[in-house]
Amino acid sequence: MLTHNDLQDSPQAERRFAWLSAPGVAALSLLFLHPDAGAAFRGALAKPPRKPRHLWLTNDSGNPIDEVMACRERGGILLTCHGGPAVRRALEAELLRAGFRQTQLEPFGQTTFEAATLGLLPRVQGAGVVALVLEAAAQAEALARALAGPVAELLAESAAARFLIDPPRVQLWGPVNAGKSSLLNALCGRDLAAVGQEPGLTRDVIEGRLEYDGFVIRLFDAPGIWAGHVGLDVQAQQLAQTWRRQADLTIELTVGASPHPAEGWLLHSRADEHPGCPEPSVSTRRPETLRALKDRLLEHFFGPLRRLPPERRFALHPALRADLSRLAKGEASADELRAKWLESRRSPFQTLPLPDGTRP
Ligand SMILES: Nc1nc2c(ncn2[C@@H]2O[C@H](COP(=O)(O)OP(=O)(O)OP(=O)(O)O)[C@@H](O)[C@H]2O)c(=O)[nH]1
Ligand SMILES: [Mg+2]
């Protein structure tokens, strides 16, 4: 881990680079080069601009890699580049070729709250989410006001923000041939699952990633339900049930007649084949119905958060959330938390890991 002091105190420091944002298709990425760009990108960054400037980066062979915004920052150069995996790989390849080493970089010169919020960046996915986290990082004053009053509201609001860090999981469900795999493929824009007339084609849970308007949702396709069927597919069915229990929302597809009341959302599928079927409905042959479904999903998971005034859109670090819960229960004092989160200038990064798989 590189600290701000390393950046300041070691003029001969080895050249390193760090991604300040997580990979995300179509998202922008932030890349930090320390302490300078050396000969990478054919010297395009030999004199990094003081104010953000538009530049083309090429690799050693002169092939263009990306069009970026570059700016000199304390301790190095900050690049805002395109976030697609191919671009990130090409930039990394050029930096490794030029003798850079990849590292994790501690944001510098921040208060504890800002540092912890920015520390979420490498974990969040999607351009919209990155923007919300960056916004939250500037909310130390609002946090101070919140600490002065009741915290229940702040905790409730920030509960929605957990989806910024751990994208919501949506499970597709329903009878064989309802069109689950087709819908997964259509929503994710890729052929992830095999599709066909043969009932029971899907035998496993298949994950897809839907990125829409800068927000990420995880979608899961599952083996279809056979009426009263047991046998070879029992294991697949059990697996699907396990995944379903972990989902934040189940979308049950039905063709034609409505089944028993659905647990999550009921959606009439293959609507183009069933004119006049009840709403809500979807057809992979009708893009407008896919868009309506994406809008509904985005509103469900992120709408309330996006409608909050900016000063209340906290993307709280899980450790801060835990402390605020203690405050709400009277187990910690506001003064204690103020000292820990707002007054100390020591970065909490080494002591505040975000455990894998945990939800804030
Ligand atoms: N016309 C039309 N056909 C569809 C639509 N969605 C799926 N289909 C067709 O319906 C059949 C079954 O689709 P799948 O997506 O494989 O259905 P599934 O629910 O995943 O089926 P299992 O994996 O067997 O449970 C395929 O032949 C698809 O091409 C739709 O919106 N309109
Ligand atoms: Mg299927």
Coordinates of C-alpha atoms and ligand atoms in Angstrom, one line a residue:
M1 CA 0.0 0.0 0.0
L2 CA 1.3 3.4 -1.0
T3 CA 0.8 6.3 1.4
H4 CA 0.7 10.0 0.8
N5 CA 4.1 10.3 2.6
D6 CA 5.7 7.8 0.1
L7 CA 4.4 10.0 -2.7
Q8 CA 5.8 13.1 -1.1
D9 CA 9.1 11.9 0.3
S10 CA 10.6 9.6 -2.3
P11 CA 11.6 11.4 -5.5
Q12 CA 13.3 8.3 -6.7
A13 CA 10.1 6.2 -6.1
E14 CA 9.5 3.3 -8.3
R15 CA 6.8 4.0 -11.0
R16 CA 3.5 2.5 -10.1
F17 CA -0.1 2.7 -11.2
A18 CA -3.4 2.2 -9.4
W19 CA -7.0 2.0 -10.5
L20 CA -9.1 4.2 -8.3
S21 CA -12.4 2.7 -9.7
A22 CA -13.6 -0.8 -10.2
P23 CA -13.9 -2.3 -13.7
G24 CA -17.3 -1.7 -15.3
V25 CA -18.3 -2.0 -18.9
A26 CA -19.1 1.5 -20.3
A27 CA -18.1 3.2 -17.1
L28 CA -15.4 5.7 -16.9
S29 CA -12.3 4.6 -15.0
L30 CA -9.9 6.7 -12.8
L31 CA -6.2 5.7 -13.2
F32 CA -3.4 7.2 -11.0
L33 CA 0.2 7.1 -12.1
H34 CA 2.9 7.7 -9.5
P35 CA 5.2 9.6 -9.6
D36 CA 5.2 10.4 -13.3
A37 CA 4.4 8.7 -16.6
G38 CA 8.1 8.0 -17.7
A39 CA 8.3 6.9 -21.3
A40 CA 4.9 5.2 -21.3
F41 CA 2.4 6.2 -24.0
R42 CA 5.3 7.4 -26.1
G43 CA 5.9 10.3 -23.8
A44 CA 2.4 11.8 -24.2
L45 CA 2.3 12.6 -20.5
A46 CA 5.9 13.8 -20.1
K47 CA 4.6 17.2 -19.2
P48 CA 1.3 16.5 -17.5
P49 CA -1.1 19.5 -17.7
R50 CA -2.0 21.4 -14.5
K51 CA -5.7 21.6 -15.5
P52 CA -7.5 18.6 -16.9
R53 CA -6.7 18.2 -20.6
H54 CA -7.9 16.0 -23.4
L55 CA -5.2 13.6 -24.7
W56 CA -4.8 10.6 -27.0
L57 CA -2.7 7.8 -25.6
T58 CA -0.9 5.3 -27.8
N59 CA 1.0 2.2 -27.0
D60 CA 4.7 1.6 -27.8
S61 CA 3.8 0.5 -31.3
G62 CA 2.0 3.7 -32.0
N63 CA -1.5 2.2 -31.9
P64 CA -4.1 4.4 -30.2
I65 CA -5.4 3.0 -26.9
D66 CA -7.7 5.6 -25.4
E67 CA -8.8 9.2 -25.4
V68 CA -8.4 10.4 -21.8
M69 CA -8.6 13.5 -19.6
A70 CA -5.2 14.0 -17.9
C71 CA -4.3 16.2 -15.0
R72 CA -1.3 16.6 -12.7
E73 CA -2.3 15.7 -9.1
R74 CA -0.4 15.7 -5.8
G75 CA 2.1 12.9 -6.1
G76 CA 1.4 11.9 -9.7
I77 CA -1.0 12.1 -12.7
L78 CA -4.7 11.4 -12.6
L79 CA -6.2 10.0 -15.8
T80 CA -10.0 9.7 -16.5
C81 CA -10.2 7.0 -19.2
H82 CA -12.8 4.8 -20.6
G83 CA -13.8 1.9 -18.4
G84 CA -14.4 -1.0 -20.8
P85 CA -12.3 -4.1 -20.0
A86 CA -10.4 -4.0 -23.3
V87 CA -9.3 -0.4 -22.8
R88 CA -8.2 -1.1 -19.2
R89 CA -6.3 -4.2 -20.3
A90 CA -4.5 -2.2 -23.1
L91 CA -3.6 0.6 -20.7
E92 CA -2.3 -1.9 -18.1
A93 CA -0.3 -3.7 -20.8
E94 CA 1.4 -0.5 -21.9
L95 CA 2.2 0.5 -18.3
L96 CA 3.6 -2.9 -17.4
R97 CA 5.7 -2.9 -20.6
A98 CA 7.1 0.5 -19.5
G99 CA 8.2 -0.9 -16.2
F100 CA 5.3 0.2 -14.0
R101 CA 4.0 -1.9 -11.1
Q102 CA 0.4 -2.1 -10.2
T103 CA -0.5 -1.1 -6.7
Q104 CA -3.3 0.0 -4.5
L105 CA -3.3 3.7 -3.8
E106 CA -4.5 5.3 -0.6
P107 CA -6.4 8.5 -1.4
F108 CA -4.4 11.3 0.2
G109 CA -5.0 14.5 2.1
Q110 CA -8.6 13.6 3.0
T111 CA -10.4 13.5 6.2
T112 CA -11.3 10.1 7.6
F113 CA -14.8 10.2 6.3
E114 CA -13.7 11.3 2.8
A115 CA -11.0 8.7 2.8
A116 CA -13.3 5.9 3.8
T117 CA -15.9 6.9 1.3
L118 CA -13.4 7.1 -1.5
G119 CA -12.1 3.8 -0.3
L120 CA -15.4 2.3 -1.5
L121 CA -14.6 3.3 -5.1
P122 CA -12.6 0.2 -6.1
R123 CA -15.6 -1.9 -5.0
V124 CA -18.5 0.0 -6.7
Q125 CA -19.6 -0.8 -10.3
G126 CA -21.1 1.5 -12.9
A127 CA -20.6 5.1 -13.9
G128 CA -23.7 6.4 -12.0
V129 CA -22.6 4.7 -8.8
V130 CA -19.1 6.1 -9.1
A131 CA -20.6 9.6 -9.4
L132 CA -22.7 9.0 -6.3
V133 CA -19.8 7.8 -4.2
L134 CA -17.7 10.8 -5.3
E135 CA -20.5 13.0 -4.3
A136 CA -20.8 11.3 -0.9
A137 CA -17.1 11.8 -0.3
A138 CA -17.7 15.5 -0.1
Q139 CA -20.4 15.2 2.5
A140 CA -18.3 15.5 5.7
E141 CA -20.3 18.6 6.7
A142 CA -23.6 16.9 6.2
L143 CA -22.4 14.0 8.2
A144 CA -21.4 16.4 11.1
R145 CA -25.0 17.7 11.0
A146 CA -26.4 14.2 11.0
L147 CA -24.2 13.3 14.1
A148 CA -25.8 16.3 15.9
G149 CA -29.3 14.9 15.4
P150 CA -31.2 11.6 15.2
V151 CA -29.4 9.1 13.0
A152 CA -32.3 6.7 12.3
E153 CA -33.3 8.6 9.1
L154 CA -29.7 8.6 7.9
L155 CA -29.4 4.9 8.5
A156 CA -32.6 4.1 6.7
E157 CA -31.5 6.2 3.7
S158 CA -28.1 4.7 3.5
A159 CA -29.5 1.2 3.7
A160 CA -30.5 1.7 0.0
A161 CA -26.9 2.7 -0.7
R162 CA -25.7 -0.8 0.0
F163 CA -26.8 -1.6 -3.6
L164 CA -24.1 0.9 -4.8
I165 CA -21.4 -1.4 -3.4
D166 CA -23.1 -4.8 -3.7
P167 CA -25.4 -4.7 -6.8
P168 CA -28.9 -6.0 -6.3
R169 CA -29.5 -9.6 -7.2
V170 CA -32.6 -10.4 -9.3
Q171 CA -33.6 -14.0 -9.9
L172 CA -35.6 -15.0 -13.0
W173 CA -38.1 -17.7 -12.2
G174 CA -41.0 -19.7 -13.8
P175 CA -42.0 -22.7 -15.8
V176 CA -39.9 -24.3 -18.4
N177 CA -40.0 -22.5 -21.7
A178 CA -41.4 -19.3 -20.1
G179 CA -38.5 -17.4 -21.8
K180 CA -36.2 -16.9 -18.8
S181 CA -33.0 -17.5 -20.6
S182 CA -34.1 -15.4 -23.5
L183 CA -34.9 -12.5 -21.2
L184 CA -31.5 -12.8 -19.4
N185 CA -29.8 -12.6 -22.8
A186 CA -31.9 -9.7 -24.0
L187 CA -31.5 -7.6 -20.8
C188 CA -27.7 -8.2 -20.6
G189 CA -27.3 -7.7 -24.4
R190 CA -25.2 -10.9 -24.7
D191 CA -25.9 -14.6 -25.4
L192 CA -25.1 -15.9 -21.9
A193 CA -27.6 -18.8 -21.7
A194 CA -28.7 -21.3 -24.3
V195 CA -32.2 -20.8 -25.5
G196 CA -34.6 -23.1 -27.3
Q197 CA -37.9 -24.9 -27.7
E198 CA -36.8 -27.9 -25.8
P199 CA -38.2 -27.6 -22.3
G200 CA -35.7 -27.9 -19.5
L201 CA -32.8 -26.6 -21.5
T202 CA -31.2 -24.6 -18.6
R203 CA -29.7 -26.9 -16.0
D204 CA -27.7 -24.4 -14.0
V205 CA -27.9 -21.0 -12.5
I206 CA -26.4 -18.5 -15.0
E207 CA -25.4 -15.0 -13.9
G208 CA -25.6 -11.9 -16.1
R209 CA -24.8 -8.3 -15.5
L210 CA -27.2 -5.6 -16.5
E211 CA -25.8 -2.1 -16.6
Y212 CA -28.4 0.5 -17.3
D213 CA -28.1 4.3 -16.9
G214 CA -24.8 3.8 -15.0
F215 CA -26.2 1.4 -12.4
V216 CA -25.5 -2.3 -12.2
I217 CA -27.9 -5.1 -11.4
R218 CA -27.0 -8.8 -11.2
L219 CA -29.4 -11.1 -13.0
F220 CA -29.7 -14.8 -12.5
D221 CA -31.3 -17.3 -14.8
A222 CA -32.4 -20.7 -13.4
P223 CA -33.6 -24.1 -14.5
G224 CA -37.4 -23.9 -15.2
I225 CA -40.0 -25.5 -13.0
W226 CA -41.7 -28.7 -14.3
A227 CA -45.2 -29.2 -12.9
G228 CA -44.8 -32.1 -10.4
H229 CA -41.5 -33.2 -11.9
V230 CA -38.9 -34.9 -9.8
G231 CA -35.9 -37.0 -11.0
L232 CA -32.8 -36.0 -12.9
D233 CA -33.5 -32.3 -12.4
V234 CA -33.9 -32.4 -8.6
Q235 CA -30.4 -31.1 -7.9
A236 CA -30.7 -28.3 -10.4
Q237 CA -34.0 -27.3 -8.8
Q238 CA -32.5 -27.3 -5.3
L239 CA -29.6 -25.2 -6.5
A240 CA -32.1 -22.7 -8.1
Q241 CA -34.1 -22.6 -4.8
T242 CA -30.9 -21.8 -2.9
W243 CA -30.1 -18.9 -5.2
R244 CA -33.6 -17.7 -5.1
R245 CA -33.5 -17.3 -1.3
Q246 CA -30.4 -15.1 -1.7
A247 CA -32.0 -12.8 -4.3
D248 CA -33.2 -9.3 -3.5
L249 CA -36.1 -9.7 -5.9
T250 CA -37.6 -12.6 -7.8
I251 CA -39.3 -12.0 -11.2
E252 CA -41.7 -14.8 -12.0
L253 CA -42.4 -15.2 -15.7
T254 CA -45.6 -16.7 -16.8
V255 CA -47.0 -17.4 -20.3
G256 CA -50.7 -16.9 -20.6
A257 CA -52.7 -17.7 -17.5
S258 CA -51.6 -16.3 -14.1
P259 CA -50.3 -18.9 -11.7
H260 CA -50.6 -18.8 -7.9
P261 CA -49.7 -15.3 -6.4
A262 CA -46.0 -14.6 -7.2
E263 CA -43.5 -13.9 -4.4
G264 CA -41.8 -11.1 -6.2
W265 CA -42.9 -9.5 -9.4
L266 CA -45.2 -11.4 -11.8
L267 CA -44.4 -10.7 -15.5
H268 CA -46.3 -12.1 -18.5
S269 CA -43.7 -13.2 -20.9
R270 CA -43.6 -13.9 -24.7
A271 CA -46.2 -11.1 -24.9
D272 CA -45.9 -10.9 -28.7
E273 CA -47.4 -14.4 -29.0
H274 CA -50.2 -13.5 -26.6
P275 CA -51.9 -10.3 -27.7
G276 CA -54.0 -8.8 -24.9
C277 CA -52.1 -10.7 -22.1
P278 CA -52.3 -8.8 -18.8
E279 CA -49.8 -6.2 -17.8
P280 CA -47.0 -6.0 -16.8
S281 CA -45.7 -8.0 -19.7
V282 CA -42.5 -8.4 -21.7
S283 CA -41.4 -9.7 -25.0
T284 CA -37.8 -10.1 -26.1
R285 CA -39.1 -9.2 -29.6
R286 CA -40.3 -5.8 -28.4
P287 CA -37.4 -3.5 -27.3
E288 CA -39.9 -1.0 -25.6
T289 CA -41.0 -3.7 -23.2
L290 CA -37.4 -4.5 -22.3
R291 CA -36.7 -0.8 -21.7
A292 CA -39.8 -0.5 -19.5
L293 CA -38.6 -3.5 -17.4
K294 CA -35.1 -2.0 -17.0
D295 CA -36.6 1.4 -15.9
R296 CA -38.8 -0.4 -13.4
L297 CA -35.8 -2.3 -12.0
L298 CA -33.7 0.9 -11.7
E299 CA -36.5 2.8 -10.0
H300 CA -37.1 -0.1 -7.6
F301 CA -33.5 -0.4 -6.4
F302 CA -32.0 3.0 -7.0
G303 CA -34.9 5.5 -7.4
P304 CA -35.3 6.5 -3.8
L305 CA -31.6 7.1 -3.4
R306 CA -31.3 9.1 -6.6
R307 CA -34.2 11.3 -5.5
L308 CA -32.6 12.3 -2.2
P309 CA -31.0 15.7 -2.1
P310 CA -27.3 15.4 -2.8
E311 CA -26.3 16.2 0.7
R312 CA -28.2 13.1 1.9
R313 CA -26.9 10.6 -0.6
F314 CA -24.5 8.8 1.6
A315 CA -22.5 5.9 0.4
L316 CA -21.5 4.9 3.9
H317 CA -18.5 2.8 4.6
P318 CA -19.8 -0.4 6.4
A319 CA -17.7 0.5 9.4
L320 CA -19.3 3.9 9.6
R321 CA -22.7 2.4 9.3
A322 CA -21.9 0.0 12.1
D323 CA -20.8 2.9 14.3
L324 CA -24.0 4.9 13.5
S325 CA -26.1 1.9 14.5
R326 CA -24.2 1.9 17.8
L327 CA -25.0 5.6 18.1
A328 CA -28.7 5.0 17.4
K329 CA -28.8 2.3 20.1
G330 CA -27.0 4.5 22.6
E331 CA -23.9 2.3 22.6
A332 CA -21.6 5.1 21.3
S333 CA -21.7 8.9 21.7
A334 CA -21.8 11.5 18.9
D335 CA -18.6 13.0 20.3
E336 CA -16.8 9.7 20.0
L337 CA -17.9 9.3 16.4
R338 CA -17.1 12.8 15.5
A339 CA -13.6 12.4 16.8
K340 CA -13.2 9.1 14.9
W341 CA -14.7 10.1 11.6
L342 CA -14.4 13.8 11.2
E343 CA -11.6 15.1 13.3
S344 CA -8.8 12.5 12.8
R345 CA -6.7 13.0 9.7
R346 CA -5.2 9.5 9.9
S347 CA -6.4 7.4 7.1
P348 CA -8.4 4.3 8.2
F349 CA -7.6 2.2 5.2
Q350 CA -5.4 -0.4 6.7
T351 CA -7.7 -0.9 9.6
L352 CA -11.0 -0.8 7.7
P353 CA -11.0 -3.6 5.2
L354 CA -14.3 -4.3 3.5
P355 CA -14.7 -8.1 4.1
D356 CA -15.4 -10.0 1.0
G357 CA -19.1 -11.0 0.5
T358 CA -20.4 -8.8 3.4
R359 CA -23.0 -6.3 2.9
P360 CA -22.8 -2.9 4.4
Ligands
LIG1 N1 -42.0 -15.1 -29.8 C1 -41.3 -15.1 -28.7 N2 -40.6 -16.2 -28.4 C2 -39.8 -16.2 -27.2 C3 -39.7 -15.1 -26.4 N3 -38.9 -15.4 -25.4 C4 -38.5 -16.7 -25.6 N4 -39.1 -17.2 -26.7 C5 -38.9 -18.5 -27.3 O1 -39.3 -19.5 -26.3 C6 -38.6 -20.6 -26.3 C7 -38.1 -20.9 -24.9 O2 -37.2 -19.9 -24.5 P1 -36.1 -20.0 -23.3 O3 -35.6 -18.6 -23.1 O4 -35.2 -21.1 -23.6 O5 -37.1 -20.4 -22.1 P2 -36.6 -20.8 -20.6 O6 -37.6 -20.3 -19.7 O7 -35.2 -20.4 -20.4 O8 -36.7 -22.4 -20.7 P3 -36.0 -23.5 -19.8 O9 -34.5 -23.2 -19.7 O10 -36.3 -24.8 -20.5 O11 -36.6 -23.5 -18.4 C8 -37.4 -20.4 -27.3 O12 -37.7 -21.0 -28.5 C9 -37.4 -18.9 -27.4 O13 -36.9 -18.5 -28.7 C10 -40.5 -13.9 -26.7 O14 -40.5 -12.9 -26.1 N5 -41.2 -14.0 -27.9
MG2 MG -33.6 -21.5 -19.9

